[in-house]
mmCIF file of C-alpha atoms and ligand atoms in Angstrom:
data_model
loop_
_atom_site.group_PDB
_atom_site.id
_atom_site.type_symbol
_atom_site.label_atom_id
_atom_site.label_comp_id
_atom_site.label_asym_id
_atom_site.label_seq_id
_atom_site.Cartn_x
_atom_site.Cartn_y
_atom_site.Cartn_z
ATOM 1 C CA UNK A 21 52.679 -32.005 44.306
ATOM 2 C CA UNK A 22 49.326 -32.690 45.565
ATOM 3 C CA UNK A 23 49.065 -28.815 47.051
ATOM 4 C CA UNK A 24 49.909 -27.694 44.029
ATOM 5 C CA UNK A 25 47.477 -29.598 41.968
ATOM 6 C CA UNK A 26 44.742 -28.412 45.042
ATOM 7 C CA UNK A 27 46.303 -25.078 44.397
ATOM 8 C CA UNK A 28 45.284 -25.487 40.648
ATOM 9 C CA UNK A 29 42.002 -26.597 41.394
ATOM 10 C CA UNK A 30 40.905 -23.566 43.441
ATOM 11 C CA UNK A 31 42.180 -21.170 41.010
ATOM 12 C CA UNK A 32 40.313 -22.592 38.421
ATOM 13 C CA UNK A 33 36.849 -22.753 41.124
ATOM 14 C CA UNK A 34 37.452 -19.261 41.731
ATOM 15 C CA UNK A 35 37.521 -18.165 38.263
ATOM 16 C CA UNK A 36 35.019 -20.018 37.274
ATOM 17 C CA UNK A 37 32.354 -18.244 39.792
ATOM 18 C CA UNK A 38 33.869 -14.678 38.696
ATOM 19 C CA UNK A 39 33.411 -16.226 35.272
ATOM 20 C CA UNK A 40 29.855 -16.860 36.218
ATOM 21 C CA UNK A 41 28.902 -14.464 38.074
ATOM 22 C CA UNK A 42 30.048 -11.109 35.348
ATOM 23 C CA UNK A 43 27.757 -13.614 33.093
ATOM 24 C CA UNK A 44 24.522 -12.964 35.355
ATOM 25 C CA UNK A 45 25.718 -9.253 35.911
ATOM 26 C CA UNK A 46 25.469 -8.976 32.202
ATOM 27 C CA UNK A 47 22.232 -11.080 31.669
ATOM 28 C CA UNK A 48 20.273 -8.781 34.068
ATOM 29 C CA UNK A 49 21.814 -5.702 32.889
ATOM 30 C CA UNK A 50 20.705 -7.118 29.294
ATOM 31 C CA UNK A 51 16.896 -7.511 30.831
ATOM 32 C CA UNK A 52 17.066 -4.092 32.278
ATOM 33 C CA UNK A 53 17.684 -2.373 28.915
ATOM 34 C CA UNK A 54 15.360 -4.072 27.248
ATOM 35 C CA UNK A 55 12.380 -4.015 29.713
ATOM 36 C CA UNK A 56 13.282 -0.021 29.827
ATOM 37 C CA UNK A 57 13.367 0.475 25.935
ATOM 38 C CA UNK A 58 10.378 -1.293 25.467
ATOM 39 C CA UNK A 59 8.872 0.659 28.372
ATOM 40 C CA UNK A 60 9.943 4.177 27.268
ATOM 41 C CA UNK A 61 8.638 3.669 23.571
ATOM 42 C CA UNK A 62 4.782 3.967 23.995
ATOM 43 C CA UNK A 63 1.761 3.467 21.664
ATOM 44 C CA UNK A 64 1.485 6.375 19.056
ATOM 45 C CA UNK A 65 -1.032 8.681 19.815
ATOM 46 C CA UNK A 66 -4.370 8.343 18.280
ATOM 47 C CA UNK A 67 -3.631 12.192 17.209
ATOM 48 C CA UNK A 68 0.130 12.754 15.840
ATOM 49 C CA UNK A 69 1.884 15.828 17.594
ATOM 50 C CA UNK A 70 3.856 16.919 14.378
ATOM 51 C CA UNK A 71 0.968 17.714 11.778
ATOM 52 C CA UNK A 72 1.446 20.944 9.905
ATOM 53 C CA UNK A 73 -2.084 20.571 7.680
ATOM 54 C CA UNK A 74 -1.794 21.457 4.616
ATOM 55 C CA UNK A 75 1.718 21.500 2.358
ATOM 56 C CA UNK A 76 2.873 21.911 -0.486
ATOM 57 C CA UNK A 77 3.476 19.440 -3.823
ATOM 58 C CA UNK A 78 6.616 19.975 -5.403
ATOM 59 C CA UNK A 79 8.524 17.967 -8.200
ATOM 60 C CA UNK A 80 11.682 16.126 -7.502
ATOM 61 C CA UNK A 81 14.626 16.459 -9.606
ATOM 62 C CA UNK A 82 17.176 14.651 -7.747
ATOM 63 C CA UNK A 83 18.128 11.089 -7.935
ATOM 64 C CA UNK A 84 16.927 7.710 -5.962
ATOM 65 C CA UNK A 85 20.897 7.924 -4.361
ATOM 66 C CA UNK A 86 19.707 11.480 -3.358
ATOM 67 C CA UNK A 87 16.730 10.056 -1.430
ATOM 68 C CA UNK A 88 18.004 7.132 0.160
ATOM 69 C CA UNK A 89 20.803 9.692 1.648
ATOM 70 C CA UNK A 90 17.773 12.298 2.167
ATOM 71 C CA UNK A 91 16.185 9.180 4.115
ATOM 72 C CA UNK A 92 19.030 7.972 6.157
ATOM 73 C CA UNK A 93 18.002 9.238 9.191
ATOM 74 C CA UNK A 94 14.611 7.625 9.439
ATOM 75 C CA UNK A 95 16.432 4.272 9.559
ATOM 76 C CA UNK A 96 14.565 2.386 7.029
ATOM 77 C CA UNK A 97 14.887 -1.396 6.652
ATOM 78 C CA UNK A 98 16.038 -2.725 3.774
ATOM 79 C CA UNK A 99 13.253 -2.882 1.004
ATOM 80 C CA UNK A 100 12.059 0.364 2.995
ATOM 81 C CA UNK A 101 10.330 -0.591 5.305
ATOM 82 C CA UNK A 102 9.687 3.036 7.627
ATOM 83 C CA UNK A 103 8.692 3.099 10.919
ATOM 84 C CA UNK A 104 8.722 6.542 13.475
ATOM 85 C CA UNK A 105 11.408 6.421 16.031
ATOM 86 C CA UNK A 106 9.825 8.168 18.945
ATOM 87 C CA UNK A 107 6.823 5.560 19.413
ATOM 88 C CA UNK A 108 5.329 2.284 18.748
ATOM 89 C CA UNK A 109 2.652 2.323 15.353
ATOM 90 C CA UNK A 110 -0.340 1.169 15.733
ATOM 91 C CA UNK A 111 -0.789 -0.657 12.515
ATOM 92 C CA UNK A 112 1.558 -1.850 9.526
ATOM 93 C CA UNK A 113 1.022 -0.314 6.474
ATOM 94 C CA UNK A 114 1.578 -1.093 3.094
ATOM 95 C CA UNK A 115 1.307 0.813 0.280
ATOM 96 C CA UNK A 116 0.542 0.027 -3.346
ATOM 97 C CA UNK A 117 1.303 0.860 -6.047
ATOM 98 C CA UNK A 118 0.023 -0.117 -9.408
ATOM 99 C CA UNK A 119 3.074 1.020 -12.011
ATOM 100 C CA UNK A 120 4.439 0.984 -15.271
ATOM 101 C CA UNK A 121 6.696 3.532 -17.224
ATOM 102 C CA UNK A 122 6.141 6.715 -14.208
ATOM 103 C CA UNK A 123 9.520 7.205 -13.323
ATOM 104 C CA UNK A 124 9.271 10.686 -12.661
ATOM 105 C CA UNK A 125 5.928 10.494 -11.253
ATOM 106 C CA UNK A 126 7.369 7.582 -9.025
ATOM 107 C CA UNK A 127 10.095 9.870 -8.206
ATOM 108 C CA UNK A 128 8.004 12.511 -6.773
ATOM 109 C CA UNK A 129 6.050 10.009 -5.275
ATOM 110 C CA UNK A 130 9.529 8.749 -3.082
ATOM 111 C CA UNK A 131 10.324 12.537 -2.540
ATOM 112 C CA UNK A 132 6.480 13.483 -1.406
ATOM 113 C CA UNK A 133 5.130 10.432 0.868
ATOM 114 C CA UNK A 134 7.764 9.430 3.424
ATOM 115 C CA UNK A 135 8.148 12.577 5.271
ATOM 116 C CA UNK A 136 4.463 13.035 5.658
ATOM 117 C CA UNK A 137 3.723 9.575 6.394
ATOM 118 C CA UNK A 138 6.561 10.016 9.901
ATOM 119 C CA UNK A 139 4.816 13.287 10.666
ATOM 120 C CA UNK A 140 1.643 11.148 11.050
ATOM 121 C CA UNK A 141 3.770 8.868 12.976
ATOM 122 C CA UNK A 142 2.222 5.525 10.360
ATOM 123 C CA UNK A 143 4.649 2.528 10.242
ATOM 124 C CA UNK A 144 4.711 1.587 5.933
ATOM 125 C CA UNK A 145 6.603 -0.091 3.540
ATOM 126 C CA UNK A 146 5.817 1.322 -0.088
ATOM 127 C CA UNK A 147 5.346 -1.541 -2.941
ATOM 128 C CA UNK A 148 5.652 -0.814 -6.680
ATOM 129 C CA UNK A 149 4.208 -3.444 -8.501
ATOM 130 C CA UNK A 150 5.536 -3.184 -11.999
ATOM 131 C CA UNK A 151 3.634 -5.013 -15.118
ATOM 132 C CA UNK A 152 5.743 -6.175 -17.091
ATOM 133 C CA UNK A 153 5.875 -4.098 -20.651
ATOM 134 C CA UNK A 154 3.800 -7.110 -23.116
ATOM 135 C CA UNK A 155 0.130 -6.886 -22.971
ATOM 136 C CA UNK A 156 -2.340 -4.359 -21.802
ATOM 137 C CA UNK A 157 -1.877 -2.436 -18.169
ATOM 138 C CA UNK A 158 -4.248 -4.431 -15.777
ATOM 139 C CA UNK A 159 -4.545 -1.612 -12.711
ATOM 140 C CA UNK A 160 -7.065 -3.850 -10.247
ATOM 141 C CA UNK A 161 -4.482 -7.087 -11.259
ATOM 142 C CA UNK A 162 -1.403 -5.175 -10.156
ATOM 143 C CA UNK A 163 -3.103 -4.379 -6.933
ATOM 144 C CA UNK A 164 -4.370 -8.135 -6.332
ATOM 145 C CA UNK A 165 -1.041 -8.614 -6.675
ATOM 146 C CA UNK A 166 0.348 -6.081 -4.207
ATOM 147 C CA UNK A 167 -1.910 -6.990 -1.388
ATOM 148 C CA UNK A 168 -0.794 -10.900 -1.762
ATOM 149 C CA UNK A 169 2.846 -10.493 -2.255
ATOM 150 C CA UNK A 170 3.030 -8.035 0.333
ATOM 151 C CA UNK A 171 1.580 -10.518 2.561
ATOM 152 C CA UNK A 172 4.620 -12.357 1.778
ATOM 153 C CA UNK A 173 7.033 -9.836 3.264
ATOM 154 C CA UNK A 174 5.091 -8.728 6.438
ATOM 155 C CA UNK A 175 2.027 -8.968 8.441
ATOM 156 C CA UNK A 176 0.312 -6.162 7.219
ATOM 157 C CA UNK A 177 -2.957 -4.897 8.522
ATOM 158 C CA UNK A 178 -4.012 -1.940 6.129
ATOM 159 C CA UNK A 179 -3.611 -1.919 2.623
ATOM 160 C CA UNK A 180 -3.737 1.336 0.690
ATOM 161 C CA UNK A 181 -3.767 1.339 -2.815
ATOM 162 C CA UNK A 182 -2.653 4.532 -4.510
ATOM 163 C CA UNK A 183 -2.111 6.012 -8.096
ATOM 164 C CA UNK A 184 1.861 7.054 -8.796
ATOM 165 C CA UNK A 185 0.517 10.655 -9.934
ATOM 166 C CA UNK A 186 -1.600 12.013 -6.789
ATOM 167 C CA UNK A 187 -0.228 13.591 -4.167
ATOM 168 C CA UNK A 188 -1.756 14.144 -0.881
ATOM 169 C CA UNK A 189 -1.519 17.953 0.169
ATOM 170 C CA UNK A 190 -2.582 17.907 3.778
ATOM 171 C CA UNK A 191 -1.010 15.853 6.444
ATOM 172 C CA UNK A 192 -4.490 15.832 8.649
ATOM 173 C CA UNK A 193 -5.380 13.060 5.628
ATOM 174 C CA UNK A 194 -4.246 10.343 7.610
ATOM 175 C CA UNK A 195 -2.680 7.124 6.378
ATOM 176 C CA UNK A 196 -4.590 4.569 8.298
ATOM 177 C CA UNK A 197 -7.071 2.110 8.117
ATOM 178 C CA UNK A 198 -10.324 1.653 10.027
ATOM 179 C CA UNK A 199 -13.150 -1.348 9.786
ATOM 180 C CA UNK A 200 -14.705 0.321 6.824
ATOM 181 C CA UNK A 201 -12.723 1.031 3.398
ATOM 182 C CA UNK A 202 -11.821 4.699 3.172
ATOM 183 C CA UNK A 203 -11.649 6.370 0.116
ATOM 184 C CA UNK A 204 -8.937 9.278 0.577
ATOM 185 C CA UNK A 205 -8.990 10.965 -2.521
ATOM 186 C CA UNK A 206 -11.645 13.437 -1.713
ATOM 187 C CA UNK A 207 -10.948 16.548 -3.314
ATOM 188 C CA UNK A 208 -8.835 15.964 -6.598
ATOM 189 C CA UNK A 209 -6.687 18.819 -8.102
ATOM 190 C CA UNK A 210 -7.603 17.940 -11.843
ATOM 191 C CA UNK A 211 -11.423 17.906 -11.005
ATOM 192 C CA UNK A 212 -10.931 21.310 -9.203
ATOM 193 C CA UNK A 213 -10.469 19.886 -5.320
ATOM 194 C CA UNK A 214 -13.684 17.855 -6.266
ATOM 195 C CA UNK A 215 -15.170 14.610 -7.579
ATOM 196 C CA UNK A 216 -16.196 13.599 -11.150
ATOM 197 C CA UNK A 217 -19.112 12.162 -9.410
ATOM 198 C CA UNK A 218 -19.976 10.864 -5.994
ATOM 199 C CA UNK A 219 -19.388 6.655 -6.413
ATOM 200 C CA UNK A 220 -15.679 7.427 -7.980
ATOM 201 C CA UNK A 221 -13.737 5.407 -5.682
ATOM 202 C CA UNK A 222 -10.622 6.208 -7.815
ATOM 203 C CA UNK A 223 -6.719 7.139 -7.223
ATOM 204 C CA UNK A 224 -6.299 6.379 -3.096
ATOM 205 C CA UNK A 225 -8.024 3.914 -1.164
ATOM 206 C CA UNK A 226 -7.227 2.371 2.104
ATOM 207 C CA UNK A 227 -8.455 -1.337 3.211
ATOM 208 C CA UNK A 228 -8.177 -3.078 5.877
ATOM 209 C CA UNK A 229 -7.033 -6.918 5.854
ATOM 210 C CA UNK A 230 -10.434 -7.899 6.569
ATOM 211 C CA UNK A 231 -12.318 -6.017 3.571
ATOM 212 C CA UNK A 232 -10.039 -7.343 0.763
ATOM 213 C CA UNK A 233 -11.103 -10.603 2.309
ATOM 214 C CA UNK A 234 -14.458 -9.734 3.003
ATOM 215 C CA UNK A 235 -14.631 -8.436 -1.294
ATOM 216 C CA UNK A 236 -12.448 -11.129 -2.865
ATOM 217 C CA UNK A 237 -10.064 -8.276 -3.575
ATOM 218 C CA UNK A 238 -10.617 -6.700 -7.023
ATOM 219 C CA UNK A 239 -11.812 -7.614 -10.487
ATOM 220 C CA UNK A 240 -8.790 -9.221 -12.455
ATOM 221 C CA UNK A 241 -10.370 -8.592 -15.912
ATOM 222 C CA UNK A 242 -9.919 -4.887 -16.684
ATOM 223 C CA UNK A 243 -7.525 -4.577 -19.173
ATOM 224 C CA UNK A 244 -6.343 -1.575 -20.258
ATOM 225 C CA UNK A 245 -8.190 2.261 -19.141
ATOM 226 C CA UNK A 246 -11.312 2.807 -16.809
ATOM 227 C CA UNK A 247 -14.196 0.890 -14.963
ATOM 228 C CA UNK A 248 -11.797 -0.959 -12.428
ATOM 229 C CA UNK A 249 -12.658 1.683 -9.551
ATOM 230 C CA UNK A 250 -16.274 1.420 -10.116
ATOM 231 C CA UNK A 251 -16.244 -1.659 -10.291
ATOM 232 C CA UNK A 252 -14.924 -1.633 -6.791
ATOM 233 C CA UNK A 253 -17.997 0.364 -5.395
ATOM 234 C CA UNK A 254 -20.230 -2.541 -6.211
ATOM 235 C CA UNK A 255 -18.358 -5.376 -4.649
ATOM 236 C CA UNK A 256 -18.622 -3.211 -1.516
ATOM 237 C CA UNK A 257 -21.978 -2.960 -2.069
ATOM 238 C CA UNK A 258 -22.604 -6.832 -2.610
ATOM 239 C CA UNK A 259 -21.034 -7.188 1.049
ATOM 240 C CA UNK A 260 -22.790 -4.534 2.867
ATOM 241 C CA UNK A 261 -19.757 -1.929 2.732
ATOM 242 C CA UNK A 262 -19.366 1.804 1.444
ATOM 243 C CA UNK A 263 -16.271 3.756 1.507
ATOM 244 C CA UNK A 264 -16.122 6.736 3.974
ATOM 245 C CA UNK A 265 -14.205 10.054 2.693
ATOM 246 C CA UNK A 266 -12.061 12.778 4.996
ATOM 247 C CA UNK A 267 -14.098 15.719 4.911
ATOM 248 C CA UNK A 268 -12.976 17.708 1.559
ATOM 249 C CA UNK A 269 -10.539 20.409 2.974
ATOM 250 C CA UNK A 270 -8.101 17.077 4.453
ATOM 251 C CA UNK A 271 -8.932 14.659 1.232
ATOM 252 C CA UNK A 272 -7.196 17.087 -1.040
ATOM 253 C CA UNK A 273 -4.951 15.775 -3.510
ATOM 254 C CA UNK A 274 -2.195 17.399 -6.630
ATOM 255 C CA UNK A 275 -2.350 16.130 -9.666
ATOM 256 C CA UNK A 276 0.020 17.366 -12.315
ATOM 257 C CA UNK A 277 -0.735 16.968 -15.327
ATOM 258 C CA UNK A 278 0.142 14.659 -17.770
ATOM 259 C CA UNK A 279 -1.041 12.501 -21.680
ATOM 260 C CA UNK A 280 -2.134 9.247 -21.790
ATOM 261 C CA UNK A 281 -0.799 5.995 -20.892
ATOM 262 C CA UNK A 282 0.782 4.213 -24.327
ATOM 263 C CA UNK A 283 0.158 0.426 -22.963
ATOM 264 C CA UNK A 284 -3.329 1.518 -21.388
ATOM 265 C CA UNK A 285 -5.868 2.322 -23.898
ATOM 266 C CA UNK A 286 -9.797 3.014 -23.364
ATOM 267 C CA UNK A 287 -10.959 -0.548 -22.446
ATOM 268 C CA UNK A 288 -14.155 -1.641 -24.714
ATOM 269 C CA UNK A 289 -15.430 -4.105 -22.523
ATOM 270 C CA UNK A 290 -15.572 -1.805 -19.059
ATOM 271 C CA UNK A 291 -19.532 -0.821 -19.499
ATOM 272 C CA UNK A 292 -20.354 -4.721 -19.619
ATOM 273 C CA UNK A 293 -18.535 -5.699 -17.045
ATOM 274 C CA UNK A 294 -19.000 -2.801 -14.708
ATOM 275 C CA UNK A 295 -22.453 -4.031 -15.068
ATOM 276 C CA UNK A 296 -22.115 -7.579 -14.218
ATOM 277 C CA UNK A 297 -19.383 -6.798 -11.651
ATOM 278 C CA UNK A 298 -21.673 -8.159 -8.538
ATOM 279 C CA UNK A 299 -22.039 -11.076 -10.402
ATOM 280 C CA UNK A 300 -18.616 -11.964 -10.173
ATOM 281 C CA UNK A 301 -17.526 -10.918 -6.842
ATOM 282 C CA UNK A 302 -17.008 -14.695 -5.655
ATOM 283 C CA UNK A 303 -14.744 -16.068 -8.891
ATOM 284 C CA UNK A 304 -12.874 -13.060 -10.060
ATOM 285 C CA UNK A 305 -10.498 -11.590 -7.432
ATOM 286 C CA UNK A 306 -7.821 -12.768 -5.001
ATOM 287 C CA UNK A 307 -9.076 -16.363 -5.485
ATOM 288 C CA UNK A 308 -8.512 -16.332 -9.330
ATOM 289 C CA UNK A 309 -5.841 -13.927 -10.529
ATOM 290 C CA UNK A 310 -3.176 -15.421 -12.479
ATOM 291 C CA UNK A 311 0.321 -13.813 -12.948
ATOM 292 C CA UNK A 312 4.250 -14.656 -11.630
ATOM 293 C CA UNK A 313 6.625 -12.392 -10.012
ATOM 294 C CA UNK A 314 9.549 -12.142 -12.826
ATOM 295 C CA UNK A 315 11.438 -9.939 -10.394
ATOM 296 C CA UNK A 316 11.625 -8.409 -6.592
ATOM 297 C CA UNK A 317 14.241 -5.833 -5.898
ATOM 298 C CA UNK A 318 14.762 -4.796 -2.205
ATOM 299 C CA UNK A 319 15.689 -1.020 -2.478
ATOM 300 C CA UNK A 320 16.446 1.312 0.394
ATOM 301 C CA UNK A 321 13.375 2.927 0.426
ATOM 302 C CA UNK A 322 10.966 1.075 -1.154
ATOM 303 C CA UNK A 323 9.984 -2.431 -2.854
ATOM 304 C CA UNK A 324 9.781 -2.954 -6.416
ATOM 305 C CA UNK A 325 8.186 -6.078 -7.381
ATOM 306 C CA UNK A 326 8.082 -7.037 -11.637
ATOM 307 C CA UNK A 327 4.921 -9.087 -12.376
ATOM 308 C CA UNK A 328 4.392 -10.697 -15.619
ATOM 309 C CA UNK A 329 0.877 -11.351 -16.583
ATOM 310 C CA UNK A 330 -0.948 -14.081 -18.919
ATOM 311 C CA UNK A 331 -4.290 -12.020 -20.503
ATOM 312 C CA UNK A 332 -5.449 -15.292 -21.386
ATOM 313 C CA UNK A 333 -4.627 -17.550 -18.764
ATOM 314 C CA UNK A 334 -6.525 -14.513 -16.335
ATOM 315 C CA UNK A 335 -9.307 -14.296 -19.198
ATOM 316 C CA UNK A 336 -9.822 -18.393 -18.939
ATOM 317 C CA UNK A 337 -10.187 -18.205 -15.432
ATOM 318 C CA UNK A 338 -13.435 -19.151 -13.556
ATOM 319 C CA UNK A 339 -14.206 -15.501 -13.360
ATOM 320 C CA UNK A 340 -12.993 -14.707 -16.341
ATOM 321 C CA UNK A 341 -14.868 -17.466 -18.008
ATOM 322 C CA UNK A 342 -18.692 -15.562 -16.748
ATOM 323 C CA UNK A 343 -17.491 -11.933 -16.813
ATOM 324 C CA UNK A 344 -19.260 -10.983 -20.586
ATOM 325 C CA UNK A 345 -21.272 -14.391 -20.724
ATOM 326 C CA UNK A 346 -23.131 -14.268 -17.607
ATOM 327 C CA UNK A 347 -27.197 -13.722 -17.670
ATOM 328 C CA UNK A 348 -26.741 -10.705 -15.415
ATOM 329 C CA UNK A 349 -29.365 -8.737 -13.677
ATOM 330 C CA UNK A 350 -28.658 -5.432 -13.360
ATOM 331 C CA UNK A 351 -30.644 -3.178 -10.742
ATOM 332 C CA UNK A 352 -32.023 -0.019 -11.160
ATOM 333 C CA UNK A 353 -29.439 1.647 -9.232
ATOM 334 C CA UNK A 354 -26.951 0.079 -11.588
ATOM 335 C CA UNK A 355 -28.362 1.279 -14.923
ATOM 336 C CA UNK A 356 -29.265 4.928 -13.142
ATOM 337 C CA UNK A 357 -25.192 4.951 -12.112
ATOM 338 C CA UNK A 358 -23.964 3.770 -15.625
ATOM 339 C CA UNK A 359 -26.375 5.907 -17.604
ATOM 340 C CA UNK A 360 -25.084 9.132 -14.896
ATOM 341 C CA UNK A 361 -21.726 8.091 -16.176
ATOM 342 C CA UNK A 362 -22.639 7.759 -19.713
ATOM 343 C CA UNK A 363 -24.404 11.304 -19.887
ATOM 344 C CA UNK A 364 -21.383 12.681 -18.382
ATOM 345 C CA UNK A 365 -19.135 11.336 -21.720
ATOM 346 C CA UNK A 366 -17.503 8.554 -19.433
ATOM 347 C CA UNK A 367 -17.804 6.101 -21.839
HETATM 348 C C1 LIG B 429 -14.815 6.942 -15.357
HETATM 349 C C2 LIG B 429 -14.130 5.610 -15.384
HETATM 350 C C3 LIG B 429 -13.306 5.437 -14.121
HETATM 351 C C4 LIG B 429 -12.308 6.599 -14.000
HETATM 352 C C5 LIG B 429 -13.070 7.914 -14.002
HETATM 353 C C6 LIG B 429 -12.165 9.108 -13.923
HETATM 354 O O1 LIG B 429 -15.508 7.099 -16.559
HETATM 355 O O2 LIG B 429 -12.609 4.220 -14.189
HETATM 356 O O3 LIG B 429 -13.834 7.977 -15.223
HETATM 357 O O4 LIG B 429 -11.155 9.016 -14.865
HETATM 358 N N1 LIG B 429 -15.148 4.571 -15.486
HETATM 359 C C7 LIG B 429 -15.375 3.875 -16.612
HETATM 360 O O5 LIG B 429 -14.745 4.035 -17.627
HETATM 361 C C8 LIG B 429 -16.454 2.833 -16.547
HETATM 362 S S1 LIG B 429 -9.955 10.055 -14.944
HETATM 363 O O6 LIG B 429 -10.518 11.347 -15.223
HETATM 364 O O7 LIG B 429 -9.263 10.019 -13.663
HETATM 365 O O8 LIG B 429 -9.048 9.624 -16.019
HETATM 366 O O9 LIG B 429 -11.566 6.516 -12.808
#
């Protein structure tokens, strides 16, 4: 009886250390593979390998189904969130974009961007940020918006904010951020591969983290068409910043052609409060923009957010509250820029 039970005891102790030691075989084995796949995938290289310059736009006809099967093989997370599978990105990217009623534009927009953006090997997640239909289109708003709730989802370190309807043409335009804001829309299809005139920071622009603090963001008060971009250009200015361009022949950009926006007509009040827009840097931005997400859906290869937005709530707010009131001083350079804009028929 008591052999048996002693028996008993040192089948059990010898299982036990087999038990034990398959346990550390595995752990270490476990170690190995990790320490080698985190080994083996290196920093991206500051210059991608698989560039092919410039390409070609063309429209999509297919379906969203026919792109997430298109973009199975890139692996993206759910809410599409991209990354290149052959080395480590050097920045998280997120891109934004201010929307309403572009389906097909956002459709060629889904077919254009992710293949170019893995050739230039740039980890991104693309954001739609829908207004909702009531009210007046609020472009700068939406993008406010996109920059904050993206924050939500990731740790994002460049920001680039970018119209539905332009479409970057070659892949040496890279998608990336450095310390000063880039403007990437260089050389514009519909202005014949050039600029309406030299401050238009319009259609692309990439910021780092640190200059949408460093500005406050955007204006929240432009409501409905035109001045929100300029309007940008001076908040840089107020904190010592300019936006840098590619050179022309990488900055080049399609844009079809298309009518006007219904919900986005010419806004009156954009010559005043271009010209006051240093005045409001500190109270009208990321610190005072009013609006509540109605809706995010988590697609399969991108993030659609719905935002609904209160004109007067936004218009009451502190920087609302000084944008057309405020004893403003504008600078020469100011008036010289408006009236360049005004003898052009901008306004
Ligand atoms: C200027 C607008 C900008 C606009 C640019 C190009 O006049 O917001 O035209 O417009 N500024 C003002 O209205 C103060 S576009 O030809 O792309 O429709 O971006």
């Amino acid at each position: 009886m008591r052999q048996s039970t002693y028996r008993r005891i040192q089948i059990s102790g010898v299982f036990i250390i087999l038990s034990m030691s398959s346990l550390m075989i595995y752990w270490n084995s476990y170690q190995l593979t990790r320490q080698t796949t985190e080994i083996s995938i290196k920093i991206c290289p500051k210059n991608p390998p698989f560039l092919v310059g410039p390409f070609v736009f063309h429209h999509f006809n297919g379906t969203l189904e026919d792109l997430n099967n298109k973009y199975q093989k890139y692996k993206p997370e759910l809410g599409g969130k991209f990354k290149p599978l052959e080395c480590k990105p050097r920045e998280k990217v997120a891109i934004i974009i201010p929307y309403r009623e572009r389906q097909r534009h956002l459709m060629d927009f889904l077919s254009h961007m992710p293949p170019m953006l893995l050739r230039q090997q740039v980890e991104f997640t693309i954001f739609v940020i829908e207004q909702d239909p009531l009210g007046q289109f609020n472009r700068a708003l939406m993008t406010n918006v996109g920059y904050l709730e993206a924050l939500k989802q990731d740790n994002y370190s460049c920001f680039i904010f970018h119209d539905v309807d332009m479409y970057p043409i070659n892949d040496n335009n890279i998608y990336k951020c450095s310390t000063s804001p880039r403007h990437l829309a260089a050389a514009v299809e519909k202005w014949k591969f050039g600029l309406p005139y030299p401050d238009y920071y319009g259609g692309v622009v990439a910021y780092p983290k640190t200059v949408m603090e460093k500005t406050n963001g955007f204006s929240n008060l432009y409501f409905g068409w035109g001045g929100e971009d300029d309007d940008l250009g001076f908040r840089l200015a107020v904190v010592g910043l300019k936006c840098v361009r590619p050179a022309a022949v990488y900055g080049r950009y399609a844009t079809p052609v298309h009518g006007k926006d219904k919900g986005c007509p010419l806004n009156p009040d954009r010559f005043t409060l271009v010209k006051n827009a240093k005045s409001r840097i500190w109270y009208d931005g990321l610190n005072s923009v009013v609006y509540t997400v109605s809706k995010i859906e988590k697609k399969k290869i991108y993030t659609h957010m719905h935002i609904t937005v209160d004109r007067q709530k936004q218009e009451e707010s502190p920087g609302g509250s000084v944008s057309k009131t405020a004893g403003v001083s504008v600078t020469r350079q100011q008036v010289r820029f408006a009236t360049l804009l005004f003898s052009q028929g901008y306004f």
